[in-house]
XYZ file of C-alpha atoms in Angstrom:
553
model
C -0.088 -0.038 0.031
C 2.736 2.243 0.569
C 4.393 1.831 -2.630
C 1.038 2.629 -4.311
C 0.847 5.771 -2.386
C 4.113 6.662 -3.031
C 3.604 6.046 -6.863
C 0.459 8.015 -7.010
C 1.948 10.834 -5.142
C 4.825 11.058 -7.695
C 2.322 11.031 -10.452
C 0.130 13.785 -8.738
C 2.529 15.856 -7.387
C 4.539 16.428 -10.367
C 7.691 15.091 -8.875
C 8.458 12.956 -11.717
C 6.891 14.651 -14.966
C 8.579 11.818 -17.351
C 6.878 9.205 -15.171
C 3.505 10.993 -15.711
C 4.084 11.128 -19.305
C 5.110 7.417 -19.456
C 1.825 6.402 -17.500
C -0.240 8.497 -19.741
C 1.314 6.950 -22.952
C 0.832 3.270 -21.543
C -2.798 4.263 -20.684
C -3.517 5.311 -24.154
C -1.775 2.380 -25.705
C -3.779 -0.111 -23.532
C -7.065 1.504 -24.225
C -6.271 1.492 -28.157
C -4.822 -2.155 -28.264
C -8.014 -3.153 -29.937
C -7.489 -1.092 -32.987
C -5.111 -3.007 -35.076
C -7.200 -5.473 -36.681
C -9.540 -2.738 -38.056
C -10.088 -2.367 -41.804
C -10.145 0.921 -44.009
C -13.769 2.345 -43.781
C -15.627 4.710 -46.092
C -13.583 7.967 -46.551
C -10.505 5.810 -45.945
C -11.076 4.632 -49.534
C -11.238 8.095 -50.991
C -8.388 9.740 -49.083
C -6.056 6.751 -48.671
C -6.758 3.470 -50.407
C -7.766 4.658 -53.777
C -6.154 8.184 -53.926
C -3.991 7.949 -57.091
C -1.937 11.058 -56.104
C -0.337 9.009 -53.244
C 0.986 6.447 -55.566
C 3.745 8.351 -57.513
C 6.083 11.124 -56.551
C 5.661 12.748 -59.808
C 1.672 12.997 -58.307
C 3.071 15.052 -55.181
C 2.635 18.758 -57.034
C -1.049 17.473 -57.757
C -1.594 16.385 -54.310
C -0.450 19.580 -52.800
C -2.288 21.885 -55.095
C -5.894 20.079 -55.359
C -8.686 19.522 -52.907
C -8.569 16.422 -50.901
C -11.087 14.513 -52.869
C -9.386 15.197 -56.152
C -7.056 12.095 -56.178
C -10.168 9.787 -56.066
C -11.729 11.447 -58.942
C -14.381 13.284 -56.818
C -15.227 17.053 -56.848
C -15.034 18.912 -53.702
C -13.240 18.177 -50.392
C -11.076 20.494 -48.519
C -7.546 21.797 -48.936
C -5.405 19.938 -46.295
C -1.846 19.774 -47.880
C -0.040 18.793 -44.607
C -2.295 15.784 -43.800
C -2.260 14.692 -47.323
C 1.646 15.036 -47.521
C 2.010 12.683 -44.468
C -0.537 10.127 -46.139
C 1.699 10.354 -49.196
C 4.906 9.668 -47.203
C 3.543 6.737 -45.470
C 1.873 5.442 -48.534
C 5.451 5.687 -50.237
C 7.135 3.753 -47.549
C 4.401 1.231 -46.558
C 1.640 1.121 -49.055
C -2.013 0.863 -48.149
C -1.028 -0.906 -44.990
C -3.588 -0.394 -42.129
C -1.019 -0.888 -39.533
C 0.943 1.836 -40.708
C -1.975 4.346 -40.782
C -3.253 3.182 -37.405
C 0.295 3.779 -35.938
C 0.141 7.298 -37.542
C -3.148 8.299 -35.605
C -2.271 6.412 -32.394
C 1.120 8.197 -32.276
C -0.246 11.557 -32.964
C -2.927 10.770 -29.951
C -0.129 9.711 -27.626
C 1.850 12.902 -28.567
C -1.238 15.035 -27.905
C -1.824 13.564 -24.568
C 1.947 14.406 -23.629
C 1.530 17.885 -25.171
C -1.723 18.690 -23.055
C 0.026 17.566 -19.937
C 3.210 19.859 -20.864
C 0.669 22.719 -21.669
C -1.168 22.569 -18.544
C 1.956 22.662 -16.655
C 3.176 25.615 -18.578
C 0.048 27.306 -18.224
C 0.199 27.051 -14.233
C -2.624 24.384 -13.588
C -2.333 22.277 -10.426
C 0.046 19.477 -11.499
C -2.376 16.604 -10.090
C -5.293 18.370 -12.048
C -3.144 18.306 -15.305
C -2.361 14.698 -14.734
C -5.960 13.748 -14.212
C -7.307 16.064 -17.104
C -4.955 14.496 -19.595
C -5.596 10.990 -18.531
C -9.318 11.249 -18.779
C -9.295 13.346 -21.843
C -6.970 10.715 -23.410
C -9.178 7.691 -22.486
C -12.371 9.441 -23.360
C -14.306 7.159 -25.828
C -15.563 10.096 -27.929
C -12.191 10.263 -29.469
C -12.121 6.797 -30.871
C -13.993 8.184 -34.061
C -10.689 10.158 -34.577
C -8.200 7.542 -33.525
C -9.575 4.425 -34.951
C -10.931 6.173 -38.170
C -7.945 6.363 -40.351
C -8.753 9.199 -42.448
C -9.581 11.438 -39.427
C -5.818 12.241 -39.083
C -6.727 16.004 -39.834
C -8.174 16.696 -36.316
C -5.234 14.887 -34.661
C -2.825 16.876 -36.507
C -4.699 20.251 -35.802
C -4.764 19.190 -32.043
C -0.951 18.704 -32.111
C -0.165 21.979 -33.903
C -2.639 23.983 -31.546
C -0.969 22.727 -28.456
C 2.435 23.100 -29.974
C 1.783 26.704 -30.807
C 0.231 27.473 -27.468
C 3.457 26.139 -25.625
C 5.439 28.181 -27.787
C 3.636 31.418 -26.742
C 3.712 30.457 -22.780
C 4.088 31.915 -20.465
C 4.824 35.531 -21.403
C 3.417 35.983 -25.116
C 6.502 37.946 -26.225
C 6.331 39.224 -29.891
C 9.199 36.706 -30.769
C 7.221 33.866 -29.435
C 4.166 35.108 -31.254
C 6.060 34.984 -34.604
C 7.310 31.522 -33.763
C 3.763 30.432 -33.141
C 2.767 31.748 -36.521
C 4.514 28.734 -37.824
C 2.296 26.077 -35.935
C -0.682 28.446 -37.122
C 0.331 28.187 -40.795
C 0.883 24.339 -40.428
C -2.355 23.913 -38.619
C -4.377 25.808 -41.323
C -2.984 23.103 -43.687
C -4.447 20.394 -41.635
C -7.806 21.648 -41.080
C -9.990 24.751 -41.497
C -11.071 24.933 -37.740
C -7.484 26.025 -36.975
C -8.792 29.366 -37.876
C -9.711 29.671 -34.119
C -6.180 29.414 -33.046
C -5.641 33.107 -32.352
C -8.923 32.963 -30.177
C -7.515 29.934 -28.177
C -4.518 32.121 -27.716
C -6.265 34.859 -26.323
C -8.326 32.310 -23.892
C -4.955 31.226 -22.738
C -3.565 34.611 -22.210
C -6.870 35.249 -20.141
C -5.989 32.470 -17.794
C -2.119 32.959 -17.438
C -1.778 36.737 -17.362
C -2.336 39.154 -14.470
C -3.084 41.771 -17.125
C -5.950 39.996 -19.062
C -8.097 42.937 -18.447
C -6.204 45.400 -20.548
C -7.278 45.339 -24.246
C -4.041 46.446 -25.536
C -2.379 43.430 -24.090
C -4.169 41.308 -26.613
C -3.143 43.564 -29.715
C 0.211 42.209 -29.317
C -1.210 39.015 -31.083
C -2.187 40.983 -34.101
C -0.160 38.822 -36.398
C -2.173 35.848 -35.649
C -5.497 37.568 -36.009
C -4.230 39.070 -39.417
C -3.461 35.571 -40.587
C -6.814 34.333 -39.538
C -8.645 37.072 -41.357
C -6.671 36.585 -44.459
C -7.469 32.927 -44.423
C -11.188 33.702 -43.953
C -11.376 36.178 -46.375
C -9.563 33.837 -49.063
C -12.032 31.044 -48.486
C -15.006 33.417 -48.760
C -13.680 34.789 -52.157
C -12.833 31.255 -53.311
C -16.456 30.102 -52.533
C -17.956 33.302 -54.227
C -15.803 32.960 -57.319
C -16.049 29.001 -58.005
C -19.400 28.610 -56.442
C -17.795 25.828 -54.042
C -19.937 25.128 -50.821
C -19.021 22.954 -48.000
C -21.525 19.859 -48.044
C -24.134 20.533 -45.456
C -27.025 18.519 -43.694
C -29.013 18.666 -46.886
C -31.874 20.289 -45.207
C -32.995 23.607 -46.823
C -34.775 24.577 -43.654
C -31.176 24.255 -41.868
C -29.237 25.672 -44.780
C -31.313 28.799 -45.915
C -32.209 29.978 -42.280
C -29.693 31.777 -39.911
C -32.103 31.767 -37.093
C -32.909 27.886 -37.453
C -29.149 27.027 -37.404
C -28.662 29.117 -34.177
C -31.636 27.151 -32.611
C -30.381 23.948 -33.758
C -26.736 24.820 -32.402
C -28.381 25.344 -29.079
C -30.293 22.315 -29.160
C -27.156 20.140 -29.842
C -25.384 21.508 -26.717
C -27.115 19.352 -24.179
C -26.481 16.181 -26.520
C -22.609 17.247 -26.399
C -22.976 17.660 -22.457
C -24.362 14.288 -22.275
C -21.725 12.737 -24.377
C -18.742 14.091 -22.372
C -20.414 13.016 -19.037
C -22.057 9.798 -19.944
C -20.552 8.533 -23.479
C -22.903 5.991 -24.407
C -24.604 5.210 -27.631
C -21.830 6.462 -29.776
C -22.208 6.191 -33.382
C -20.747 7.725 -36.582
C -23.744 9.363 -38.075
C -25.990 11.592 -35.758
C -29.165 12.418 -37.620
C -30.230 15.465 -35.716
C -33.552 17.325 -36.869
C -33.321 21.193 -37.562
C -35.115 23.048 -34.779
C -37.100 25.907 -36.085
C -38.649 26.916 -32.480
C -37.265 27.918 -29.138
C -40.383 26.232 -27.496
C -38.796 22.809 -27.309
C -37.043 21.144 -24.579
C -33.548 20.813 -26.325
C -32.999 24.350 -27.376
C -34.343 25.801 -24.102
C -31.995 23.391 -22.350
C -29.012 24.609 -24.630
C -30.079 28.466 -23.817
C -30.211 27.484 -20.204
C -26.828 25.699 -20.168
C -25.189 28.771 -22.031
C -26.804 31.216 -19.516
C -25.403 29.044 -16.622
C -21.964 29.046 -18.151
C -21.873 32.769 -18.792
C -23.102 33.436 -15.130
C -20.396 31.325 -13.704
C -17.657 33.009 -15.873
C -18.713 36.594 -14.926
C -19.207 35.632 -11.098
C -16.469 33.386 -10.461
C -13.425 34.158 -12.734
C -11.674 35.846 -9.882
C -11.053 32.486 -7.712
C -8.429 30.037 -8.722
C -10.845 27.183 -9.311
C -13.269 29.520 -10.957
C -10.829 31.166 -13.268
C -9.841 27.501 -14.200
C -13.242 26.328 -15.141
C -13.904 29.820 -16.924
C -10.864 29.061 -19.022
C -12.215 25.648 -19.924
C -15.764 26.796 -20.813
C -14.328 29.758 -23.108
C -11.967 27.006 -24.519
C -14.850 24.712 -25.375
C -16.990 27.635 -26.972
C -14.017 28.930 -29.188
C -13.125 25.496 -30.461
C -16.485 24.278 -30.994
C -17.439 27.410 -32.863
C -16.371 26.433 -36.444
C -18.670 23.260 -36.165
C -21.824 24.979 -35.096
C -22.779 25.764 -38.471
C -24.221 29.016 -37.504
C -21.832 31.185 -39.998
C -21.354 28.359 -42.519
C -23.577 25.443 -42.655
C -21.685 22.134 -42.135
C -22.056 18.671 -43.183
C -23.758 17.441 -39.724
C -25.311 19.104 -36.574
C -23.526 16.621 -34.123
C -20.295 14.792 -34.739
C -18.326 12.886 -31.858
C -14.992 13.663 -33.445
C -15.537 17.363 -33.303
C -15.091 17.177 -29.426
C -11.407 16.353 -29.794
C -9.875 19.889 -29.316
C -12.740 21.473 -27.397
C -12.554 18.639 -24.889
C -8.781 19.556 -24.138
C -9.340 22.839 -22.420
C -12.714 21.860 -20.874
C -10.969 18.706 -19.121
C -8.219 21.021 -17.761
C -10.506 23.542 -16.206
C -12.926 21.055 -14.861
C -10.050 19.165 -13.247
C -8.579 22.154 -11.617
C -12.190 23.233 -10.327
C -12.606 19.650 -8.987
C -9.278 19.651 -7.393
C -10.231 22.616 -4.967
C -13.553 20.607 -4.042
C -11.415 17.399 -3.151
C -8.650 19.349 -1.516
C -9.303 17.530 1.747
C -10.516 14.316 0.277
C -7.516 12.859 -1.323
C -8.343 9.445 -0.992
C -11.804 9.657 -2.454
C -10.423 11.924 -5.297
C -7.984 9.119 -6.138
C -10.539 6.412 -6.039
C -12.882 8.379 -8.253
C -9.997 9.132 -10.874
C -9.140 5.465 -10.903
C -12.731 4.317 -11.413
C -13.480 6.943 -14.142
C -10.007 6.116 -15.936
C -10.852 2.408 -15.898
C -14.317 3.023 -17.108
C -13.370 5.206 -19.886
C -10.571 3.124 -21.028
C -12.662 0.167 -21.039
C -15.266 1.945 -23.030
C -12.679 2.978 -25.572
C -11.225 -0.481 -25.892
C -14.557 -1.891 -26.853
C -15.868 1.026 -28.739
C -12.731 0.659 -31.098
C -14.199 -2.823 -32.214
C -17.420 -0.710 -33.632
C -14.725 0.513 -36.346
C -13.473 -3.125 -37.272
C -15.426 -3.628 -40.591
C -18.227 -1.666 -42.409
C -20.721 -4.318 -41.036
C -19.888 -3.606 -37.460
C -20.116 0.366 -38.056
C -23.623 -0.248 -39.833
C -25.057 -2.276 -37.145
C -23.854 0.138 -34.453
C -25.442 2.855 -36.440
C -28.816 1.018 -36.672
C -28.837 0.011 -33.094
C -28.187 3.468 -31.797
C -29.895 5.724 -34.296
C -33.468 6.880 -34.338
C -33.693 6.013 -38.030
C -36.886 6.819 -40.088
C -38.039 3.973 -42.475
C -36.171 5.408 -45.558
C -32.878 5.930 -43.674
C -32.982 2.634 -42.206
C -33.578 1.033 -45.606
C -30.676 2.767 -46.987
C -28.357 1.862 -44.152
C -29.459 -1.644 -44.133
C -29.340 -1.996 -47.795
C -25.787 -0.835 -47.753
C -24.799 -3.361 -44.980
C -26.368 -6.227 -46.713
C -24.747 -5.250 -49.975
C -21.359 -5.048 -48.564
C -21.768 -8.256 -46.886
C -22.561 -9.701 -50.115
C -26.319 -10.518 -49.129
C -27.680 -9.328 -52.435
C -31.266 -10.514 -51.974
C -31.650 -8.815 -48.577
C -30.126 -5.580 -50.159
C -32.488 -5.679 -53.192
C -35.154 -5.997 -50.685
C -34.111 -2.972 -48.617
C -33.499 -0.619 -51.681
C -36.615 -1.586 -53.421
C -38.555 -0.652 -50.309
C -37.023 2.808 -50.438
C -37.431 3.160 -54.031
C -40.755 2.052 -54.461
C -42.357 4.004 -51.656
C -40.090 7.206 -51.086
C -41.201 9.629 -48.488
C -40.045 13.280 -47.797
C -37.588 12.119 -45.328
C -35.804 9.869 -47.818
C -36.048 11.805 -51.027
C -32.243 12.756 -50.860
C -31.422 9.116 -50.585
C -33.342 8.166 -53.761
C -30.749 8.421 -56.503
C -28.261 6.556 -54.433
C -30.595 3.952 -53.748
C -31.265 3.188 -57.318
C -27.678 3.103 -57.890
C -26.863 0.680 -55.078
C -29.979 -1.369 -56.174
C -28.295 -1.807 -59.553
C -25.149 -3.022 -58.018
C -27.274 -5.491 -55.893
C -28.827 -7.056 -59.100
C -25.326 -7.161 -60.792
C -23.905 -8.857 -57.336
C -21.085 -6.463 -57.685
C -18.444 -6.519 -54.783
C -18.631 -3.454 -52.685
C -16.083 -2.376 -50.340
C -15.912 0.877 -48.320
C -18.981 2.377 -50.237
C -16.921 2.213 -53.421
C -17.606 1.003 -56.799
C -14.751 0.032 -59.069
C -14.764 -0.689 -62.939
C -12.917 -3.778 -61.825
C -15.502 -4.919 -59.609
C -18.111 -4.341 -62.365
C -16.344 -6.111 -65.002
C -15.702 -9.205 -62.665
C -19.348 -9.262 -61.883
C -20.836 -8.797 -65.301
C -20.000 -12.379 -66.930
C -21.960 -14.109 -64.331
C -24.730 -11.489 -64.078
C -28.407 -12.403 -65.492
C -29.846 -9.326 -64.387
C -27.947 -6.503 -66.228
C -31.197 -5.081 -67.719
C -32.648 -4.568 -64.445
C -29.501 -2.887 -63.233
C -29.576 -0.629 -66.435
C -33.052 0.273 -65.698
C -32.374 1.215 -61.999
C -29.428 3.515 -63.106
C -31.639 5.150 -65.436
C -34.192 5.835 -62.597
C -31.042 7.148 -60.602
C -30.290 9.638 -63.434
C -34.080 10.758 -63.464
C -33.637 11.719 -59.961
C -30.221 13.197 -60.204
C -29.072 14.124 -63.743
C -25.782 15.076 -62.537
C -24.909 11.957 -60.833
C -21.512 11.232 -62.728
C -20.620 7.940 -60.925
C -24.004 6.515 -62.496
C -22.918 7.703 -65.884
C -19.522 5.992 -65.306
C -21.012 2.761 -64.479
C -23.412 2.767 -67.464
C -20.318 3.378 -69.673
C -18.839 0.252 -68.321
C -22.022 -1.845 -68.801
C -22.610 -0.713 -72.196
C -19.173 -0.982 -73.372
C -19.138 -4.615 -72.092
C -22.289 -5.207 -74.095
C -20.461 -3.778 -77.143
C -22.669 -0.674 -77.365
C -19.859 1.650 -78.161
C -22.031 4.766 -78.952
C -23.880 4.671 -75.268
C -20.717 3.855 -73.712
C -19.009 6.924 -75.247
C -22.302 8.974 -74.581
C -22.081 8.470 -70.826
C -18.312 8.813 -70.609
C -18.668 12.248 -72.218
C -21.568 13.035 -69.703
C -19.485 11.975 -66.668
C -16.335 14.055 -68.121
C -18.535 17.068 -68.554
C -20.041 16.869 -65.141
C -16.621 16.431 -63.492
C -14.991 19.196 -65.622
C -17.902 21.671 -64.459
C -16.651 21.181 -60.854
C -12.759 20.515 -61.714
C -11.968 23.991 -60.781
C -13.208 23.188 -57.261
C -10.412 20.813 -56.931
C -7.636 23.405 -57.304
């Protein structure tokens, strides 16, 4: 018992910071020990496995000057050259090897927990609180969607560079350190667009560490960071205006076209995020959260109340040590989450577990320091609580990694934890059966959706007809990807090519610009010897892609 007590004292007192870092690393490696058998999933195919720009050094200039989907032949995506360059280097050394890309994400997460620990110490948080915050943050199952999903490296990299930049600024934010931090900021912008909030996170950190935080002039010395952020935002707005580029959103016109609805929906999402942080159960990849158009519902009201309580706490408790720390945590969370709220620019989801990665960093630091004051005279109870929480979160993460094992496990988890309507359930189950090779079941699901569409499933309709065609052909589908090789392999034994062509025609009726369908039809007609129709659909696909080609640069 004395040995355990002595060991825990060294960890929490900061007497041996390298021991603390070692224990944090071991805890992360244990919690994520179950990720290694996981296969490539969904966007992994687009950004890694089938990205032609990753295969040859001669394609490196194209990789660094195009949007992220260009190497797969898709329009749109994001400009993230730093992350894509890292993918390129790993692909050149190891090829499309899952272990290599899992190692990348896990190494970044291990690095981030060490950086968070170092940042907390440099910022002046209590040493014990820093260790606890870093431990619980590292083991939280919310982050499995970033660590276990190989194409989610962007969030991990942005976290690494954010912490590196802030550590560079500490403790005194001198002009020389601000210019050094600019290097981290530039690289972070090349990882993910949400890094644009780095200057605001620097300001929140300055608020916590500086005695002169009330002086507005003290923040002006960070003007290089703010100027770069403003230039980046201006560039993107001009690019979007000139090219017609738009970030994929949730697809609901009531959400996209109404600023008020986006604000209300943002408030409604906050209680869900709070619940996921405190009680992380029912985790799944796709949260279909409805657009909220009235304040007179419990979720937006709860969100407004939550924001009001947080603001009241900040304004009344910031002068105390624990109050200042939690105020820092709440402000950090708000700033880091702001790009994902969809208020200014609609985003592709209302809720995503992966978006909690950076916001939770500061929140856990602030909460741990505030809790440390409460447990000042209850050290044994505090240690027991931390042990129980760490074990619970670590085990939850270990088992949640298995959800990301193969497409089937991800689909089943989605169905079990999502309140799907009929059309969405048909679509998801159809894809699940199709990728498992259970073609009759897939045909049944897609037929039910296609033959009886409702308002909620209208946006699935064109894709449903396309997948129904693939089910008729008995084509092998992996990671939601259709390849010419898979089609050509399926066609010789297929007896239902006419049915497939009919469904593809219905897909084009629902969406005439569905260039993937034109590509599939070109392969089918060319196999049948109908060169005229094959060439027609090849030209249509090329024309549609060409219209959006400029979006890839």
